[in-house]
Short mmCIF file of C-alpha atoms and ligand atoms in Angstrom, two decimals:
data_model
loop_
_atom_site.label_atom_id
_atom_site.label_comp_id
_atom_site.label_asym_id
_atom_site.label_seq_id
_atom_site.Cartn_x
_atom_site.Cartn_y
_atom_site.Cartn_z
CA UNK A 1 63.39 121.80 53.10
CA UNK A 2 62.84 118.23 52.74
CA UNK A 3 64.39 114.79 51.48
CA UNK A 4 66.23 112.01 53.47
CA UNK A 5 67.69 111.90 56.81
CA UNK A 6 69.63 108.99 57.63
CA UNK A 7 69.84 108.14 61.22
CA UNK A 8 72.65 106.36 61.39
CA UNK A 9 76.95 106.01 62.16
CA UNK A 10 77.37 104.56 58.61
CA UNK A 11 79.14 106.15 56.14
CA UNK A 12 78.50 103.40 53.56
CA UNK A 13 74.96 104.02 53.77
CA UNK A 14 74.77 107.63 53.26
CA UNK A 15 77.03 107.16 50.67
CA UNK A 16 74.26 104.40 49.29
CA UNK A 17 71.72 107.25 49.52
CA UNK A 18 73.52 109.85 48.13
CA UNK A 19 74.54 107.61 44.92
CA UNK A 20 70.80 106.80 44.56
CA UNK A 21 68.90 109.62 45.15
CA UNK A 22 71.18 112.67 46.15
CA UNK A 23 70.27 114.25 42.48
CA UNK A 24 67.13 114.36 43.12
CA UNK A 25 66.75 114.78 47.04
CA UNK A 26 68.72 116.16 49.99
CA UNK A 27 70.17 113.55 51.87
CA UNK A 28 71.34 114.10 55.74
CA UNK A 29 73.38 111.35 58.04
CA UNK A 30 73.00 112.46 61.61
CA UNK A 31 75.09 110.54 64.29
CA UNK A 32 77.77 109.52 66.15
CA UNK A 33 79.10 112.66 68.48
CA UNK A 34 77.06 114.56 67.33
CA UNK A 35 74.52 112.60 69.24
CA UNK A 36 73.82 114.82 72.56
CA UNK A 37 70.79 113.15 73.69
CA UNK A 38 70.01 110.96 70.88
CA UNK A 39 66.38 111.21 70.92
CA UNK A 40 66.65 115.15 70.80
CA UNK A 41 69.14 115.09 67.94
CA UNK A 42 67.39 112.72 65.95
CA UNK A 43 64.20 115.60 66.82
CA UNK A 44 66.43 118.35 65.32
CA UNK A 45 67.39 116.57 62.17
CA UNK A 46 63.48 115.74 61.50
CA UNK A 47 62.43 119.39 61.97
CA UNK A 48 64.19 119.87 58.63
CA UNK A 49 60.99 118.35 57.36
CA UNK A 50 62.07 115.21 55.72
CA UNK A 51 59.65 112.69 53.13
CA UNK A 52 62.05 110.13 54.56
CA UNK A 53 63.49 109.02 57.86
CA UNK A 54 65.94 106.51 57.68
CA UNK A 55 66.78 104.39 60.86
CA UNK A 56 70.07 102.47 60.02
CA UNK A 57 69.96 98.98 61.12
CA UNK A 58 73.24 100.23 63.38
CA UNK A 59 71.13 102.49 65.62
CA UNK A 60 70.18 98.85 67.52
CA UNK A 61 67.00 97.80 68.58
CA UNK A 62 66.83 99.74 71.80
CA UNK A 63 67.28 103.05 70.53
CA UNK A 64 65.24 102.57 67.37
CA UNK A 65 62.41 101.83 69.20
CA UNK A 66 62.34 104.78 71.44
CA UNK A 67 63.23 106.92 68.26
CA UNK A 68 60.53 106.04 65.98
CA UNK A 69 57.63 106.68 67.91
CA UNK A 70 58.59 109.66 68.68
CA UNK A 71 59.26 110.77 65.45
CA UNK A 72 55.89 109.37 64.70
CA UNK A 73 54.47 111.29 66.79
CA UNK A 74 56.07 114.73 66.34
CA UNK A 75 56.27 114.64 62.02
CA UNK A 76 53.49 113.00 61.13
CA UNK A 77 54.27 113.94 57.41
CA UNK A 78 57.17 111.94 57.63
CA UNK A 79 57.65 108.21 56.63
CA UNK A 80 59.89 106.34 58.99
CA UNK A 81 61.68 103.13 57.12
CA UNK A 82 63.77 101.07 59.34
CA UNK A 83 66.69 99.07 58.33
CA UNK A 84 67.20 95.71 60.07
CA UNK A 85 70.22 93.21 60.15
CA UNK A 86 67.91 90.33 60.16
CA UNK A 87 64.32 90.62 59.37
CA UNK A 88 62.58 88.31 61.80
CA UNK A 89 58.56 89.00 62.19
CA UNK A 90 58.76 90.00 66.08
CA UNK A 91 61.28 92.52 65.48
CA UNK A 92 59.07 93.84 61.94
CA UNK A 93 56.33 93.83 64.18
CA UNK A 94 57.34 95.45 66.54
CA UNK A 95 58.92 98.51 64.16
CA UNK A 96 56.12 98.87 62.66
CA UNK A 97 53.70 98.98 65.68
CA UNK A 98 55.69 101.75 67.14
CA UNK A 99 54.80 104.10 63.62
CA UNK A 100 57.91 102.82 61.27
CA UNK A 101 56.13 102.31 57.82
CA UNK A 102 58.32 99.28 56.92
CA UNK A 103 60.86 97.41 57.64
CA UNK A 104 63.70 96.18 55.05
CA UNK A 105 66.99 94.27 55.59
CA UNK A 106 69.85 96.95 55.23
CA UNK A 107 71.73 93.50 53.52
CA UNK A 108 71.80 92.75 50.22
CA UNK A 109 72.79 93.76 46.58
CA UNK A 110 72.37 97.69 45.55
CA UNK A 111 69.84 96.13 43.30
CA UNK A 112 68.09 94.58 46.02
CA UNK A 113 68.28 97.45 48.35
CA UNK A 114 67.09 100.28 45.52
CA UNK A 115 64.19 97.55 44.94
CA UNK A 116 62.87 98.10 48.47
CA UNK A 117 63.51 101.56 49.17
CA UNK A 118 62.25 102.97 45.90
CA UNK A 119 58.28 102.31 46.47
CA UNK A 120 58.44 103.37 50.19
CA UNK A 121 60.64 106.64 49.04
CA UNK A 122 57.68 106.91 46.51
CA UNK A 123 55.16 106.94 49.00
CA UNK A 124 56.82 109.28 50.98
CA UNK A 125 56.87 111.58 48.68
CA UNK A 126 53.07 111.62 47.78
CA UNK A 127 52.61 111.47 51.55
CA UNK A 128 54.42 114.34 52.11
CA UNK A 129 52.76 116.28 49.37
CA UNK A 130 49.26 115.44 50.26
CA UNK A 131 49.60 116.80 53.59
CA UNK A 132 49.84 120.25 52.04
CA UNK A 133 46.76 119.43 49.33
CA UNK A 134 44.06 117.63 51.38
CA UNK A 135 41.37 118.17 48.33
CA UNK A 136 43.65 115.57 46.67
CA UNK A 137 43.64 112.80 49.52
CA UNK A 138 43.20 109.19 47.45
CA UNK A 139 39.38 107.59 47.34
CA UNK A 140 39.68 104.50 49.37
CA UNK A 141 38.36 101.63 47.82
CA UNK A 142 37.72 97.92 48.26
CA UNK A 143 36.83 96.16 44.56
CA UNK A 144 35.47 92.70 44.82
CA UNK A 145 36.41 91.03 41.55
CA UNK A 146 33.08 88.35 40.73
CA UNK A 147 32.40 85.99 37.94
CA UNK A 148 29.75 83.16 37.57
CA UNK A 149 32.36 81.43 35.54
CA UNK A 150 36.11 79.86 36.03
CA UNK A 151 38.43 81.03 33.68
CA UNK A 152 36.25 84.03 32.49
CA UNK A 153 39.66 86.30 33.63
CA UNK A 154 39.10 87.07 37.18
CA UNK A 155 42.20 86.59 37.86
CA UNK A 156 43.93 87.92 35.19
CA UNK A 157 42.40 91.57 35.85
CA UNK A 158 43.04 91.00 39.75
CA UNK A 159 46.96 91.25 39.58
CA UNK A 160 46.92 93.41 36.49
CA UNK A 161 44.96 95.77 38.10
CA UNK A 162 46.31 95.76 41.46
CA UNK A 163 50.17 96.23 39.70
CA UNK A 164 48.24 99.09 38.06
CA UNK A 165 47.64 100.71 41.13
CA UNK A 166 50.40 99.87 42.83
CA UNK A 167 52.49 101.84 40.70
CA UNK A 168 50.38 104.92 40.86
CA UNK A 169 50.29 104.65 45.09
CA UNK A 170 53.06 101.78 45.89
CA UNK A 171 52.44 100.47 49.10
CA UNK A 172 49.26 101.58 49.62
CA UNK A 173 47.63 98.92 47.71
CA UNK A 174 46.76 94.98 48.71
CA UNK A 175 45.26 92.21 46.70
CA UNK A 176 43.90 89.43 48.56
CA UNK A 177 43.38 86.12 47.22
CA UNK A 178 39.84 84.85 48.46
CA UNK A 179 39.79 81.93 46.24
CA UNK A 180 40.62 79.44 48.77
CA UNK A 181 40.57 76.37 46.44
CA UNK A 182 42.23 77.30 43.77
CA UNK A 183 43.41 80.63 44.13
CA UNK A 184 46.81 81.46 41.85
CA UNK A 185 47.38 85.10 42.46
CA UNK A 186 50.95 84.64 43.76
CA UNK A 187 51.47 82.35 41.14
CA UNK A 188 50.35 85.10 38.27
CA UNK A 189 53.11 87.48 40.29
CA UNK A 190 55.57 85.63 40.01
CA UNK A 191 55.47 84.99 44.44
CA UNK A 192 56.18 82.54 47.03
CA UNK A 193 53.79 83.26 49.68
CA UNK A 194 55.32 82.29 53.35
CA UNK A 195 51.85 83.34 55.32
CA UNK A 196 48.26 83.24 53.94
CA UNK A 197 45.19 84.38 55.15
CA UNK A 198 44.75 81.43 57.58
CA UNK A 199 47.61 84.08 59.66
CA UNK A 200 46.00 87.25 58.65
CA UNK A 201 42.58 86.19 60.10
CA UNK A 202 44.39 85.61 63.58
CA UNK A 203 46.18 88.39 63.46
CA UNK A 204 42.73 90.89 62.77
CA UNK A 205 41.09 89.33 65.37
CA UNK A 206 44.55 89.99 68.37
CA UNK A 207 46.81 91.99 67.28
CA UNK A 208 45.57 94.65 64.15
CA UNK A 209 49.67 95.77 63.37
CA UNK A 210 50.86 92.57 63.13
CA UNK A 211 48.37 92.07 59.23
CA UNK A 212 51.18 93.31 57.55
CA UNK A 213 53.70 90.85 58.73
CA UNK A 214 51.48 88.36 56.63
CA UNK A 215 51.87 89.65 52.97
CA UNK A 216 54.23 88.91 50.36
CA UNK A 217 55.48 92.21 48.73
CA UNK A 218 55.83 92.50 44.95
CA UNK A 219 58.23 94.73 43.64
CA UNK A 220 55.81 97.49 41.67
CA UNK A 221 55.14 98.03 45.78
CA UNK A 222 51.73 96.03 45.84
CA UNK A 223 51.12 93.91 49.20
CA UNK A 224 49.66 90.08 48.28
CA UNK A 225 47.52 88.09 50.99
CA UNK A 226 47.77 84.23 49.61
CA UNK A 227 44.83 81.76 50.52
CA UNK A 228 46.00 78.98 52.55
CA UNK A 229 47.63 75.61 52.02
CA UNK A 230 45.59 73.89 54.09
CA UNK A 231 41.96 73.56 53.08
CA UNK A 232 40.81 72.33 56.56
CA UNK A 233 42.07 75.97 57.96
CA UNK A 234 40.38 77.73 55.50
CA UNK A 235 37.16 75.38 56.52
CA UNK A 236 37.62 77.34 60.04
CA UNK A 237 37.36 80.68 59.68
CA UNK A 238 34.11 82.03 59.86
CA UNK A 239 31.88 84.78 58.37
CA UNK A 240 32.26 87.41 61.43
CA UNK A 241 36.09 86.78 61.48
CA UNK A 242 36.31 87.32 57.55
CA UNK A 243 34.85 90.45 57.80
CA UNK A 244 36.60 91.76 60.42
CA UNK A 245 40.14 90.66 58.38
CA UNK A 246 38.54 92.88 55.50
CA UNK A 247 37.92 95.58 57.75
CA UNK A 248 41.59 95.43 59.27
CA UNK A 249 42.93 95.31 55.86
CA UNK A 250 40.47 98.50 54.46
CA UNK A 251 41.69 100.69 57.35
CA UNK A 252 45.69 100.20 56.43
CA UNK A 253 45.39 100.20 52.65
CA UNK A 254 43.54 102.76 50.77
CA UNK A 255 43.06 99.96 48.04
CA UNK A 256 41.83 96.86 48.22
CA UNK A 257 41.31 94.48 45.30
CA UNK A 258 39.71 91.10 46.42
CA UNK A 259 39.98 87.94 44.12
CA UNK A 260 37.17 85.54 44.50
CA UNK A 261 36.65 82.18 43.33
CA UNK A 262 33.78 81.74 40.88
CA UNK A 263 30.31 82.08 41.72
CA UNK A 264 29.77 83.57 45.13
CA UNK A 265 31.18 81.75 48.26
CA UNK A 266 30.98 82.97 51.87
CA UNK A 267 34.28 84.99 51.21
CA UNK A 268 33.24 86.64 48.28
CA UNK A 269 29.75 87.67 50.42
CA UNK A 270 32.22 88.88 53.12
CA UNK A 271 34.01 90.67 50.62
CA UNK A 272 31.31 92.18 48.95
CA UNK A 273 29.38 93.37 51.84
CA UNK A 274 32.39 95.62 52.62
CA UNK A 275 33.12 97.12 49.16
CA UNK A 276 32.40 100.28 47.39
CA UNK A 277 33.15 98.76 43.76
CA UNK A 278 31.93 94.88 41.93
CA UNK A 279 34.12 94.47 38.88
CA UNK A 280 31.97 92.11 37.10
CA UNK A 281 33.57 89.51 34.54
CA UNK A 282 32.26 88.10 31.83
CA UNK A 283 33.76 86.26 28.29
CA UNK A 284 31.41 86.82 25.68
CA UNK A 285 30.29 83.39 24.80
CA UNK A 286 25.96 83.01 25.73
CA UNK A 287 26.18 80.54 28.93
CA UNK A 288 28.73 83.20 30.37
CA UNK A 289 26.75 86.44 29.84
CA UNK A 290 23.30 84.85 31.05
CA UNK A 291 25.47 83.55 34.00
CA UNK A 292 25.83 86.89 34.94
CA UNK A 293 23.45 88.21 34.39
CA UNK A 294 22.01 85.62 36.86
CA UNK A 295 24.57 86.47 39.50
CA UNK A 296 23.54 90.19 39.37
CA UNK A 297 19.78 89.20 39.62
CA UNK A 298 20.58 87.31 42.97
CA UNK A 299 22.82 90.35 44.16
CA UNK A 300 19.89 92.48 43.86
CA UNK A 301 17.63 90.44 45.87
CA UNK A 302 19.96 89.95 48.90
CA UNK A 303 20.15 93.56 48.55
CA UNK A 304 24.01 94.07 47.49
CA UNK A 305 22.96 97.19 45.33
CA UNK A 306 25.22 99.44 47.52
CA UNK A 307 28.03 98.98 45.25
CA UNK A 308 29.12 100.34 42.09
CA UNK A 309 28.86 97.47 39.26
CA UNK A 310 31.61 97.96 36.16
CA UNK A 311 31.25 95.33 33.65
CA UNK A 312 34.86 93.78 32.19
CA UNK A 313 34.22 91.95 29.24
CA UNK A 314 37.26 89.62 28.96
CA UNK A 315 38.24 88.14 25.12
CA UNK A 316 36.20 90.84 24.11
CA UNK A 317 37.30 90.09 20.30
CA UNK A 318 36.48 86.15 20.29
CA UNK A 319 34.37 85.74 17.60
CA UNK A 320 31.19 83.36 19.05
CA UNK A 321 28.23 85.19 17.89
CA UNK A 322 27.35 87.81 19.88
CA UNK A 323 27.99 91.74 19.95
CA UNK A 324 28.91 93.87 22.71
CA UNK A 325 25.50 95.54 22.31
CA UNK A 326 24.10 92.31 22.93
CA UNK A 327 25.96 91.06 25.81
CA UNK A 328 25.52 94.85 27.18
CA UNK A 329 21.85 94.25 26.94
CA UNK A 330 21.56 90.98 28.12
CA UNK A 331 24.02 92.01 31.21
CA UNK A 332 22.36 95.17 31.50
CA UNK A 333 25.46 97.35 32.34
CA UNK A 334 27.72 98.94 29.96
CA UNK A 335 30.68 97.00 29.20
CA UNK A 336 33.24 100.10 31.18
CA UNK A 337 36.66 97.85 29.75
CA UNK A 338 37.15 95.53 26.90
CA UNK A 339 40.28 93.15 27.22
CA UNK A 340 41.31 91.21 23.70
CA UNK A 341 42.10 88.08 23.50
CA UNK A 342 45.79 87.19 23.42
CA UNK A 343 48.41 85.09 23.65
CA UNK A 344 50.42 87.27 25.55
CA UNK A 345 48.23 86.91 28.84
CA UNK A 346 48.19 82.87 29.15
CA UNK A 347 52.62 83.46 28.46
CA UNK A 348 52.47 86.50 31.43
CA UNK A 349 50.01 84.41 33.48
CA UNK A 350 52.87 81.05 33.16
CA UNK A 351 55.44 83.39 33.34
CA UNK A 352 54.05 85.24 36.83
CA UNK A 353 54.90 88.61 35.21
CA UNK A 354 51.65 90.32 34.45
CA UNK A 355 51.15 91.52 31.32
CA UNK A 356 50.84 95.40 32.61
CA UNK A 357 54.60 95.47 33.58
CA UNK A 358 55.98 93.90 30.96
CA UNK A 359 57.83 95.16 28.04
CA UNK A 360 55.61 94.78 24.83
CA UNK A 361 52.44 94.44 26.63
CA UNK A 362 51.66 96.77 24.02
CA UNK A 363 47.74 97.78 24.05
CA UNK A 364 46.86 94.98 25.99
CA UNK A 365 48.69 96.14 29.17
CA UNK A 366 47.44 99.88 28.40
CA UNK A 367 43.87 98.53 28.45
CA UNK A 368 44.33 97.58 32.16
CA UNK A 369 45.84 100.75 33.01
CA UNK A 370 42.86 102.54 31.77
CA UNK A 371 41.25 100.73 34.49
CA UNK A 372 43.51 101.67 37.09
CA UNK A 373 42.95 104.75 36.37
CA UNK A 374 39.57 104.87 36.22
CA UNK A 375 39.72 103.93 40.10
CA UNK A 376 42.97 105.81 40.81
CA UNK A 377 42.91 109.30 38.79
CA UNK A 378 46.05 110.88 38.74
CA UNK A 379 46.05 114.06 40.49
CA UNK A 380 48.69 115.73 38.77
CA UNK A 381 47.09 116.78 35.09
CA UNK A 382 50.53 116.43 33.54
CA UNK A 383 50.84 112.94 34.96
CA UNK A 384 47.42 112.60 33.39
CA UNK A 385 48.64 113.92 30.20
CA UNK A 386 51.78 112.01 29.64
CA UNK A 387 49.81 108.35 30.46
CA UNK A 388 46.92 109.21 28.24
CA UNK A 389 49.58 109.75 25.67
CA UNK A 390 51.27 106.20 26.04
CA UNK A 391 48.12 104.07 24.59
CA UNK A 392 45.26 104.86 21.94
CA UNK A 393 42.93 101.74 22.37
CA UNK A 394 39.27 102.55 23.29
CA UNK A 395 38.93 101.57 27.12
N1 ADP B 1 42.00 87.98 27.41
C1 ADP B 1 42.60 86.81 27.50
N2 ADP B 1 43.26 86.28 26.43
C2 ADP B 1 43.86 85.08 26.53
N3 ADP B 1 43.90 84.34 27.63
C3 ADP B 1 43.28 84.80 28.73
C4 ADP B 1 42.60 86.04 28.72
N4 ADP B 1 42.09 86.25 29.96
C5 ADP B 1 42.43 85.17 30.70
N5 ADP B 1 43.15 84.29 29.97
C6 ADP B 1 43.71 83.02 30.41
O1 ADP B 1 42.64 82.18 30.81
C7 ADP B 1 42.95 81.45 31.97
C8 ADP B 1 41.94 81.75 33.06
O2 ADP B 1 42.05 83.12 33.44
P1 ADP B 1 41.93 83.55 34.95
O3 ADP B 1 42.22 84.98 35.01
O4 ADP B 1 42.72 82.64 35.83
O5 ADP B 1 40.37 83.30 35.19
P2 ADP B 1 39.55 83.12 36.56
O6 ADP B 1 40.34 83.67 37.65
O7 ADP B 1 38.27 83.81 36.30
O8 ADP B 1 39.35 81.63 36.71
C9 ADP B 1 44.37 81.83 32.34
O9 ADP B 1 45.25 80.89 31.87
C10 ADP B 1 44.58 83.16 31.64
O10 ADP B 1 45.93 83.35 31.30
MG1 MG B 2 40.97 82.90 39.47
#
């Protein structure tokens, strides 16, 4: 057995679940007189094995928090989601330090309320089934994004490939915007940021389950970590207290896809100390490519060689003279992904819809699916299969 249980008195809400997912998924309310000791009912429902536990936001405070951690704690294999009235950050805190997995207002449209369930439901489910299938338990990565260069497409394959993976393991993925000048990742997702990493860095340093209080959630079910307003904060956090955030953040997420500014800053270092992966940027015009090339000369002496290099050559069909071979040559690493350039990113970069989500991003949005993939196989062959199937362009 397995599906939804819904702790909770309301009707409405079961019949909410029921319209959404009861298809597809049993879906139990529990509640009400039924409730003999409500901790031990609430036990009995859960040894039905659910992906989901749903704690209605009419269950109160009190009684949520003694019920999640013991569910927590008993069915490990099962995602707790708590519904709130209000969403205030002590309360989401709190939830979620006690073992719920998030936190969502039980308010709202349908719309709104399928939009937040659906990626934690998601990631229940893959939970669930990778509890029986160890072999297939996700690589965890952090990828530090790097370029000599502004506007070489840093950026651009950030969010693109952080929605990527997002939708293969929602949730479980978290972009963070190190460039602290200039940085426009929330902008490219269409996000308004109320926390930035000026927050985050606090947080890693006191109190580890508050980090997630600080993101800004996109809908594909990717977490975003904006760089601050305030220049002068970012001036105060230091090197140790970087890499400690980056630590924090690489235990909770299984993915981590770090934005840098160009060149390589004190964050990026930080960054890049602490990955497994460099995706390395270039256009294809000569000042770029020797840039880099640079770049990777200095990584080798300060003895970054640790981490896997793939070379992203970005516009890869501008016309300025050279060949891939060459640039390959000159870079001295195999260009892994070519994007083209096209219109379509600038409009989806304007438009804060990247260009991997959107309707008629065509081969252009497969090309950066290829590379989430490449650091997110899909277990499931047929999965495999079917995505392989939806885009021809060499990767
Ligand atoms: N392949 C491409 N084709 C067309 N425009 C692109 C391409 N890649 C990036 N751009 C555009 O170039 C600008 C700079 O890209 P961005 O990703 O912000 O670079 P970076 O982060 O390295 O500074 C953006 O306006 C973006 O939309
Ligand atoms: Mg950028």
């Amino acid at each position: 057995m397995s599906g939804i249980t819904l702790l909770s008195g309301n009707p409405g809400l079961e019949a909410v679940f029921v319209d959404l997912y009861g298809r597809s998924l049993p879906v139990r309310r529990i509640w009400s007189d039924q409730w003999r000791d409500p901790i031990e009912v609430a036990m009995d429902a859960c040894a039905a094995d659910p992906e989901l536990v749903v704690v209605g936001a009419d269950a109160g405070l009190d009684l949520t928090e003694l019920v999640v951690p013991e569910i927590d704690r008993l069915f490990p294999s099962a995602t707790i989601l708590c519904l709130v009235a209000n969403l205030d950050v002590a309360t989401s805190l709190a939830l979620l330090r006690l073992g719920a997995r998030d936190v969502i207002l039980e308010a709202g449209t349908r719309r709104e309320f399928q939009a937040a369930v659906e990626p934690i439901l998601h990631l229940a489910r893959s939970r669930h089934r990778r509890r029986g299938q160890s072999t297939s338990e996700i690589r965890r990565r952090v990828i530090t994004i790097i370029s000599p260069k502004g506007g070489s497409g840093k950026t651009t394959l950030a969010v693109n490939l952080a929605v990527g993976l997002a939708r293969r393991a929602p949730k479980q993925v978290v972009l963070l915007d190190l460039d602290v000048q200039f940085g426009d990742c929330a902008a490219a997702l269409g996000l308004r940021p109320e926390y930035s990493l000026v927050e985050a860095v606090e947080a890693a340093n006191h109190e580890r389950s508050a980090l997630k209080v600080f993101l800004s959630g996109h809908p594909s079910g990717l977490a975003v970590l904006a760089p601050p307003e305030d220049l002068v904060a970012a001036d105060d956090i230091v090197q140790d207290q970087m890499k400690r955030t980056l630590a924090a953040f690489a235990e909770e997420f299984p993915f981590v896809i770090v934005d840098t500014a160009s060149g390589v800053d004190r964050f990026a270092l930080a960054a890049m100390e602490q990955s497994t992966d460099l995706l390395v940027v270039s256009t294809t015009d000569v000042p770029s490519v020797r840039a880099v090339r640079r770049q990777l000369d200095v990584l080798d002496e300060v003895g970054y060689v640790s981490q896997r290099r793939t070379f992203v050559l970005n516009r890869a069909n501008a016309k300025v003279g050279l060949s891939v071979a060459e640039i390959e040559a000159a870079v001295g690493l195999e260009a892994a992904f070519q994007i083209p350039s096209t219109r379509l990113i600038p409009v989806s970069t304007n438009e804060g819809s990247p260009v991997i989500e959107r309707n008629g991003g065509g081969s252009t949005a497969n090309r950066f699916d290829r590379i989430a993939e490449f650091f997110a196989p899909s277990p499931d062959p047929d999965d495999r299969r079917s995505r392989r199937g939806r885009g021809k362009g060499r990767r």
